[in-house]
Amino acid sequence: MYQLLCDHIEQHVHLTEAELSGFTTLFELKNVSKKQILLKAGEVCRFEGFVTKGMFRVYHIDKNAAEQILYFAIENWWITDIDSFTNERPSQLFIEAIEDSEVLLISKKNKEFAYANLPKIEKLFRVMTQKTHVALQRRMIDNLGKTADQRYAEFIERYPQLFRRLSNLQIAAYLGISHEFLSKIRNKIAHKK
Amino acid sequence: MYQLLCDHIEQHVHLTEAELSGFTTLFELKNVSKKQILLKAGEVCRFEGFVTKGMFRVYHIDKNAAEQILYFAIENWWITDIDSFTNERPSQLFIEAIEDSEVLLISKKNKEFAYANLPKIEKLFRVMTQKTHVALQRRMIDNLGKTADQRYAEFIERYPQLFRRLSNLQIAAYLGISHEFLSKIRNKIAHKK
DNA sequence: TGAAAAGGTTGAACAAGTTCAATAAATGAA
DNA sequence: TTCATTTATTGAACTTGTTCAACCTTTTCA
């Protein structure tokens, strides 16, 4: 049961059958249709989710109503507002399905139960947070030093499976540029080759 | 001994006297003078460091020889290239003292010893990585959606203790702008008030 | 099927940020 | 103290990216 989740865990830590089923039963499956919102800014994020189907975007909306996308999550990725979830603070973020999706949700209570009773789970999440952090550090450096053209080219190269499934509006919000300018970058690339 | 480090740990997890001294003896104190480099890109990062005096910058140098600063660390902050340290891969980063400094270093072997023998330490580092990650997420969103003026104003407000000790060159490399443009922003602010 | 909504492109005017060069001010080391 | 180095400022020309408006194409869904 929950095959994708089990495989994912197995890649990071080795659990016995009992530990694995003890942990996975702490999740509940939720179907989320396209455009449905799982978390709104202002609410406390009550879940951490493992995506088993579809795609989500985690994003911020500023005072000018512009959207900044923090990350996308497809199959085998996790979604949450880690700050809101762990500190039970109102979130600054939105989480929305951009395809018809399925996600396995775990509550804070159940996650704490896992930390208390399954020490290897603490390691799992430490390692995962670390990996996510490394990826964000690299993205930060790219954003500080590279032009939009370069960031777009690298996005396509690094995440071809996201690129194929995303609209240019979403990609522009991830790169931090207007969608019109992204369109001009694409035009330039198309005519250069 | 190592009072700053003990206080810092105590803020995150509660250790017995024995655990605390068992952990802190895994560190060694190093004096680092201004402009001395602790880690060069290309090397494997062999340490994780807790700053007890002075200040460091962790940065990247791109092909055009421009520097992007990932973060600064003063007293009570940690420094490492987490990717290079945990995966024993060549680093992409430099770590340099920008004041005469003191840092407590722990090796990978000793950190793994701590993880294996002091389960609370696993929690300490999970929580710390999580906090650092939340801060970087906020910075990422700011970088995607805000102008340099706004980012500068927020940097001063959020980190006044860093601001006072840093040159404008360092701040510009952190904000991702040229130091000339930062100078113009400062001029504009000065004349507006 | 057809109308509405969403996504994509283009151009023109503008704003934000860079580059280069010249100069001044502050700091540091002998 | 002094000379060299580093840091900060300013202006002019340039590049990168935004905004707004118009228009076209594709998708959605009743």
PDB file of C-alpha atoms in Angstrom, chain A:
ATOM      1  CA  MET A   1       0.000   0.000   0.000  1.00  0.00           C
ATOM      2  CA  TYR A   2       1.145   3.536  -0.787  1.00  0.00           C
ATOM      3  CA  GLN A   3       3.814   2.064  -3.006  1.00  0.00           C
ATOM      4  CA  LEU A   4       5.319   5.384  -4.148  1.00  0.00           C
ATOM      5  CA  LEU A   5       5.715   6.554  -0.563  1.00  0.00           C
ATOM      6  CA  CYS A   6       7.291   3.267   0.540  1.00  0.00           C
ATOM      7  CA  ASP A   7       9.784   3.366  -2.332  1.00  0.00           C
ATOM      8  CA  HIS A   8      10.626   6.968  -1.535  1.00  0.00           C
ATOM      9  CA  ILE A   9      11.287   6.224   2.148  1.00  0.00           C
ATOM     10  CA  GLU A  10      13.381   3.197   1.252  1.00  0.00           C
ATOM     11  CA  GLN A  11      15.714   5.440  -0.746  1.00  0.00           C
ATOM     12  CA  HIS A  12      16.627   7.383   2.374  1.00  0.00           C
ATOM     13  CA  VAL A  13      16.428   5.060   5.395  1.00  0.00           C
ATOM     14  CA  HIS A  14      15.931   1.345   5.945  1.00  0.00           C
ATOM     15  CA  LEU A  15      12.831   0.451   7.919  1.00  0.00           C
ATOM     16  CA  THR A  16      11.466  -2.934   8.911  1.00  0.00           C
ATOM     17  CA  GLU A  17       8.101  -4.008   7.480  1.00  0.00           C
ATOM     18  CA  ALA A  18       6.483  -3.123  10.795  1.00  0.00           C
ATOM     19  CA  GLU A  19       8.063   0.331  10.970  1.00  0.00           C
ATOM     20  CA  LEU A  20       7.150   1.052   7.377  1.00  0.00           C
ATOM     21  CA  SER A  21       3.508   0.106   7.763  1.00  0.00           C
ATOM     22  CA  GLY A  22       3.398   1.807  11.171  1.00  0.00           C
ATOM     23  CA  PHE A  23       4.540   5.016   9.515  1.00  0.00           C
ATOM     24  CA  THR A  24       2.516   4.875   6.307  1.00  0.00           C
ATOM     25  CA  THR A  25      -0.768   4.272   8.133  1.00  0.00           C
ATOM     26  CA  LEU A  26      -0.305   7.728   9.653  1.00  0.00           C
ATOM     27  CA  PHE A  27      -1.139   9.200   6.214  1.00  0.00           C
ATOM     28  CA  GLU A  28      -4.482   9.669   4.561  1.00  0.00           C
ATOM     29  CA  LEU A  29      -5.074   9.866   0.817  1.00  0.00           C
ATOM     30  CA  LYS A  30      -6.708  12.963  -0.615  1.00  0.00           C
ATOM     31  CA  ASN A  31      -7.904  13.635  -4.145  1.00  0.00           C
ATOM     32  CA  VAL A  32      -7.444  17.236  -5.227  1.00  0.00           C
ATOM     33  CA  SER A  33      -8.816  18.508  -8.503  1.00  0.00           C
ATOM     34  CA  LYS A  34      -7.094  21.074 -10.699  1.00  0.00           C
ATOM     35  CA  LYS A  35      -7.255  24.644  -9.329  1.00  0.00           C
ATOM     36  CA  GLN A  36      -8.320  23.425  -5.893  1.00  0.00           C
ATOM     37  CA  ILE A  37      -6.449  25.142  -3.077  1.00  0.00           C
ATOM     38  CA  LEU A  38      -4.970  23.064  -0.239  1.00  0.00           C
ATOM     39  CA  LEU A  39      -3.616  25.972   1.769  1.00  0.00           C
ATOM     40  CA  LYS A  40      -4.423  29.703   1.764  1.00  0.00           C
ATOM     41  CA  ALA A  41      -2.222  32.452   3.184  1.00  0.00           C
ATOM     42  CA  GLY A  42      -3.523  33.374   6.643  1.00  0.00           C
ATOM     43  CA  GLU A  43      -4.454  29.800   7.568  1.00  0.00           C
ATOM     44  CA  VAL A  44      -2.243  27.518   9.637  1.00  0.00           C
ATOM     45  CA  CYS A  45      -0.867  24.677   7.525  1.00  0.00           C
ATOM     46  CA  ARG A  46      -2.132  21.483   9.198  1.00  0.00           C
ATOM     47  CA  PHE A  47      -0.505  18.927   6.910  1.00  0.00           C
ATOM     48  CA  GLU A  48       2.619  17.742   5.244  1.00  0.00           C
ATOM     49  CA  GLY A  49       1.849  16.037   1.927  1.00  0.00           C
ATOM     50  CA  PHE A  50       3.538  13.491  -0.325  1.00  0.00           C
ATOM     51  CA  VAL A  51       2.380  13.866  -3.921  1.00  0.00           C
ATOM     52  CA  THR A  52       1.461  10.573  -5.619  1.00  0.00           C
ATOM     53  CA  LYS A  53      -0.232  11.976  -8.708  1.00  0.00           C
ATOM     54  CA  GLY A  54      -0.497  15.324 -10.489  1.00  0.00           C
ATOM     55  CA  MET A  55       1.231  18.573  -9.651  1.00  0.00           C
ATOM     56  CA  PHE A  56       1.106  21.417  -7.132  1.00  0.00           C
ATOM     57  CA  ARG A  57       2.528  24.897  -6.891  1.00  0.00           C
ATOM     58  CA  VAL A  58       3.576  26.584  -3.643  1.00  0.00           C
ATOM     59  CA  TYR A  59       3.531  30.342  -4.005  1.00  0.00           C
ATOM     60  CA  HIS A  60       3.302  33.760  -2.423  1.00  0.00           C
ATOM     61  CA  ILE A  61       1.104  36.693  -3.422  1.00  0.00           C
ATOM     62  CA  ASP A  62       2.496  40.166  -2.702  1.00  0.00           C
ATOM     63  CA  LYS A  63       0.710  43.504  -2.116  1.00  0.00           C
ATOM     64  CA  ASN A  64       0.591  44.163  -5.856  1.00  0.00           C
ATOM     65  CA  ALA A  65      -1.183  40.831  -6.372  1.00  0.00           C
ATOM     66  CA  ALA A  66       1.864  39.435  -8.168  1.00  0.00           C
ATOM     67  CA  GLU A  67       2.670  35.763  -7.577  1.00  0.00           C
ATOM     68  CA  GLN A  68       6.099  34.360  -6.718  1.00  0.00           C
ATOM     69  CA  ILE A  69       6.417  30.599  -7.008  1.00  0.00           C
ATOM     70  CA  LEU A  70       8.580  28.994  -4.342  1.00  0.00           C
ATOM     71  CA  TYR A  71       8.437  25.531  -5.863  1.00  0.00           C
ATOM     72  CA  PHE A  72       6.489  22.991  -7.877  1.00  0.00           C
ATOM     73  CA  ALA A  73       5.836  19.456  -6.661  1.00  0.00           C
ATOM     74  CA  ILE A  74       5.030  16.456  -8.820  1.00  0.00           C
ATOM     75  CA  GLU A  75       4.986  12.731  -7.952  1.00  0.00           C
ATOM     76  CA  ASN A  76       7.430  11.851  -5.156  1.00  0.00           C
ATOM     77  CA  TRP A  77       7.795  15.403  -3.891  1.00  0.00           C
ATOM     78  CA  TRP A  78       6.597  16.822  -0.602  1.00  0.00           C
ATOM     79  CA  ILE A  79       4.414  19.876  -0.092  1.00  0.00           C
ATOM     80  CA  THR A  80       3.917  21.945   3.039  1.00  0.00           C
ATOM     81  CA  ASP A  81       4.630  25.347   4.499  1.00  0.00           C
ATOM     82  CA  ILE A  82       7.283  24.086   6.853  1.00  0.00           C
ATOM     83  CA  ASP A  83       7.244  27.274   8.940  1.00  0.00           C
ATOM     84  CA  SER A  84       3.475  27.359   9.396  1.00  0.00           C
ATOM     85  CA  PHE A  85       3.249  23.601   9.951  1.00  0.00           C
ATOM     86  CA  THR A  86       5.967  23.282  12.577  1.00  0.00           C
ATOM     87  CA  ASN A  87       5.293  26.515  14.446  1.00  0.00           C
ATOM     88  CA  GLU A  88       1.518  26.587  13.974  1.00  0.00           C
ATOM     89  CA  ARG A  89       1.743  30.124  12.642  1.00  0.00           C
ATOM     90  CA  PRO A  90      -0.499  31.645   9.935  1.00  0.00           C
ATOM     91  CA  SER A  91       0.997  30.849   6.556  1.00  0.00           C
ATOM     92  CA  GLN A  92       2.248  33.401   4.029  1.00  0.00           C
ATOM     93  CA  LEU A  93       1.861  30.868   1.237  1.00  0.00           C
ATOM     94  CA  PHE A  94      -0.714  29.262  -1.028  1.00  0.00           C
ATOM     95  CA  ILE A  95      -0.649  25.638  -2.173  1.00  0.00           C
ATOM     96  CA  GLU A  96      -2.730  24.836  -5.225  1.00  0.00           C
ATOM     97  CA  ALA A  97      -3.138  21.825  -7.517  1.00  0.00           C
ATOM     98  CA  ILE A  98      -2.297  22.685 -11.122  1.00  0.00           C
ATOM     99  CA  GLU A  99      -3.362  19.250 -12.375  1.00  0.00           C
ATOM    100  CA  ASP A 100      -5.891  16.763 -11.019  1.00  0.00           C
ATOM    101  CA  SER A 101      -3.833  15.292  -8.204  1.00  0.00           C
ATOM    102  CA  GLU A 102      -3.535  12.820  -5.347  1.00  0.00           C
ATOM    103  CA  VAL A 103      -1.604  13.505  -2.181  1.00  0.00           C
ATOM    104  CA  LEU A 104      -0.907  11.574   1.027  1.00  0.00           C
ATOM    105  CA  LEU A 105      -1.374  13.843   4.030  1.00  0.00           C
ATOM    106  CA  ILE A 106       0.068  13.527   7.514  1.00  0.00           C
ATOM    107  CA  SER A 107      -1.036  15.699  10.431  1.00  0.00           C
ATOM    108  CA  LYS A 108       1.291  17.376  12.906  1.00  0.00           C
ATOM    109  CA  LYS A 109       0.102  15.061  15.671  1.00  0.00           C
ATOM    110  CA  ASN A 110       0.883  11.993  13.581  1.00  0.00           C
ATOM    111  CA  LYS A 111       4.219  13.341  12.490  1.00  0.00           C
ATOM    112  CA  GLU A 112       5.189  13.994  16.082  1.00  0.00           C
ATOM    113  CA  PHE A 113       4.070  10.491  16.944  1.00  0.00           C
ATOM    114  CA  ALA A 114       6.416   9.216  14.241  1.00  0.00           C
ATOM    115  CA  TYR A 115       9.333  11.311  15.526  1.00  0.00           C
ATOM    116  CA  ALA A 116       8.756  10.018  19.051  1.00  0.00           C
ATOM    117  CA  ASN A 117       8.370   6.347  18.134  1.00  0.00           C
ATOM    118  CA  LEU A 118      10.379   5.852  14.978  1.00  0.00           C
ATOM    119  CA  PRO A 119      13.821   7.413  15.370  1.00  0.00           C
ATOM    120  CA  LYS A 120      14.712   6.677  11.750  1.00  0.00           C
ATOM    121  CA  ILE A 121      11.940   9.018  10.665  1.00  0.00           C
ATOM    122  CA  GLU A 122      13.748  11.914  12.290  1.00  0.00           C
ATOM    123  CA  LYS A 123      16.692  11.070  10.066  1.00  0.00           C
ATOM    124  CA  LEU A 124      14.464  10.803   6.982  1.00  0.00           C
ATOM    125  CA  PHE A 125      13.158  14.319   7.437  1.00  0.00           C
ATOM    126  CA  ARG A 126      16.535  15.767   8.385  1.00  0.00           C
ATOM    127  CA  VAL A 127      18.041  14.379   5.198  1.00  0.00           C
ATOM    128  CA  MET A 128      15.122  15.560   3.069  1.00  0.00           C
ATOM    129  CA  THR A 129      15.141  19.084   4.485  1.00  0.00           C
ATOM    130  CA  GLN A 130      18.863  19.171   3.862  1.00  0.00           C
ATOM    131  CA  LYS A 131      18.460  18.167   0.212  1.00  0.00           C
ATOM    132  CA  THR A 132      15.723  20.704  -0.338  1.00  0.00           C
ATOM    133  CA  HIS A 133      17.910  23.317   1.286  1.00  0.00           C
ATOM    134  CA  VAL A 134      20.856  22.561  -0.974  1.00  0.00           C
ATOM    135  CA  ALA A 135      18.620  22.918  -4.041  1.00  0.00           C
ATOM    136  CA  LEU A 136      17.284  26.252  -2.794  1.00  0.00           C
ATOM    137  CA  GLN A 137      20.801  27.524  -2.101  1.00  0.00           C
ATOM    138  CA  ARG A 138      21.765  26.788  -5.685  1.00  0.00           C
ATOM    139  CA  ARG A 139      18.649  28.542  -6.961  1.00  0.00           C
ATOM    140  CA  MET A 140      19.424  31.550  -4.755  1.00  0.00           C
ATOM    141  CA  ILE A 141      22.927  31.845  -6.178  1.00  0.00           C
ATOM    142  CA  ASP A 142      21.549  31.583  -9.722  1.00  0.00           C
ATOM    143  CA  ASN A 143      19.041  34.314  -8.967  1.00  0.00           C
ATOM    144  CA  LEU A 144      21.705  36.607  -7.538  1.00  0.00           C
ATOM    145  CA  GLY A 145      24.127  36.259 -10.432  1.00  0.00           C
ATOM    146  CA  LYS A 146      22.372  35.197 -13.622  1.00  0.00           C
ATOM    147  CA  THR A 147      20.134  36.857 -16.189  1.00  0.00           C
ATOM    148  CA  ALA A 148      16.604  35.642 -16.927  1.00  0.00           C
ATOM    149  CA  ASP A 149      17.779  33.995 -20.177  1.00  0.00           C
ATOM    150  CA  GLN A 150      20.284  31.862 -18.329  1.00  0.00           C
ATOM    151  CA  ARG A 151      17.865  30.981 -15.539  1.00  0.00           C
ATOM    152  CA  TYR A 152      15.244  29.912 -18.082  1.00  0.00           C
ATOM    153  CA  ALA A 153      17.722  27.744 -20.016  1.00  0.00           C
ATOM    154  CA  GLU A 154      18.864  26.086 -16.805  1.00  0.00           C
ATOM    155  CA  PHE A 155      15.309  25.515 -15.614  1.00  0.00           C
ATOM    156  CA  ILE A 156      14.500  23.636 -18.826  1.00  0.00           C
ATOM    157  CA  GLU A 157      17.651  21.595 -18.542  1.00  0.00           C
ATOM    158  CA  ARG A 158      17.323  20.772 -14.852  1.00  0.00           C
ATOM    159  CA  TYR A 159      13.579  20.112 -14.768  1.00  0.00           C
ATOM    160  CA  PRO A 160      12.505  18.924 -18.241  1.00  0.00           C
ATOM    161  CA  GLN A 161       9.661  16.917 -16.715  1.00  0.00           C
ATOM    162  CA  LEU A 162       8.267  20.060 -15.052  1.00  0.00           C
ATOM    163  CA  PHE A 163       8.872  22.221 -18.115  1.00  0.00           C
ATOM    164  CA  ARG A 164       6.708  20.000 -20.331  1.00  0.00           C
ATOM    165  CA  ARG A 165       3.768  20.178 -17.942  1.00  0.00           C
ATOM    166  CA  LEU A 166       3.872  23.898 -17.088  1.00  0.00           C
ATOM    167  CA  SER A 167       2.465  27.002 -18.734  1.00  0.00           C
ATOM    168  CA  ASN A 168       4.786  29.920 -19.384  1.00  0.00           C
ATOM    169  CA  LEU A 169       2.900  31.961 -16.815  1.00  0.00           C
ATOM    170  CA  GLN A 170       3.913  29.486 -14.115  1.00  0.00           C
ATOM    171  CA  ILE A 171       7.514  29.334 -15.283  1.00  0.00           C
ATOM    172  CA  ALA A 172       7.757  33.140 -15.361  1.00  0.00           C
ATOM    173  CA  ALA A 173       6.455  33.353 -11.773  1.00  0.00           C
ATOM    174  CA  TYR A 174       9.089  30.794 -10.758  1.00  0.00           C
ATOM    175  CA  LEU A 175      11.905  32.673 -12.516  1.00  0.00           C
ATOM    176  CA  GLY A 176      10.779  36.020 -11.111  1.00  0.00           C
ATOM    177  CA  ILE A 177      10.066  37.726 -14.454  1.00  0.00           C
ATOM    178  CA  SER A 178       6.928  38.904 -16.289  1.00  0.00           C
ATOM    179  CA  HIS A 179       5.326  36.416 -18.673  1.00  0.00           C
ATOM    180  CA  GLU A 180       5.674  38.932 -21.510  1.00  0.00           C
ATOM    181  CA  PHE A 181       9.408  39.037 -21.025  1.00  0.00           C
ATOM    182  CA  LEU A 182       9.573  35.239 -20.916  1.00  0.00           C
ATOM    183  CA  SER A 183       7.740  35.233 -24.234  1.00  0.00           C
ATOM    184  CA  LYS A 184      10.410  37.518 -25.691  1.00  0.00           C
ATOM    185  CA  ILE A 185      13.179  35.280 -24.379  1.00  0.00           C
ATOM    186  CA  ARG A 186      11.501  32.288 -26.033  1.00  0.00           C
ATOM    187  CA  ASN A 187      11.192  34.192 -29.291  1.00  0.00           C
ATOM    188  CA  LYS A 188      14.890  35.082 -29.194  1.00  0.00           C
ATOM    189  CA  ILE A 189      15.887  31.440 -28.572  1.00  0.00           C
ATOM    190  CA  ALA A 190      13.601  30.191 -31.362  1.00  0.00           C
ATOM    191  CA  HIS A 191      15.113  32.580 -33.939  1.00  0.00           C
ATOM    192  CA  LYS A 192      18.707  32.062 -32.888  1.00  0.00           C
ATOM    193  CA  LYS A 193      18.758  28.341 -33.723  1.00  0.00           C
TER     194      LYS A 193
END
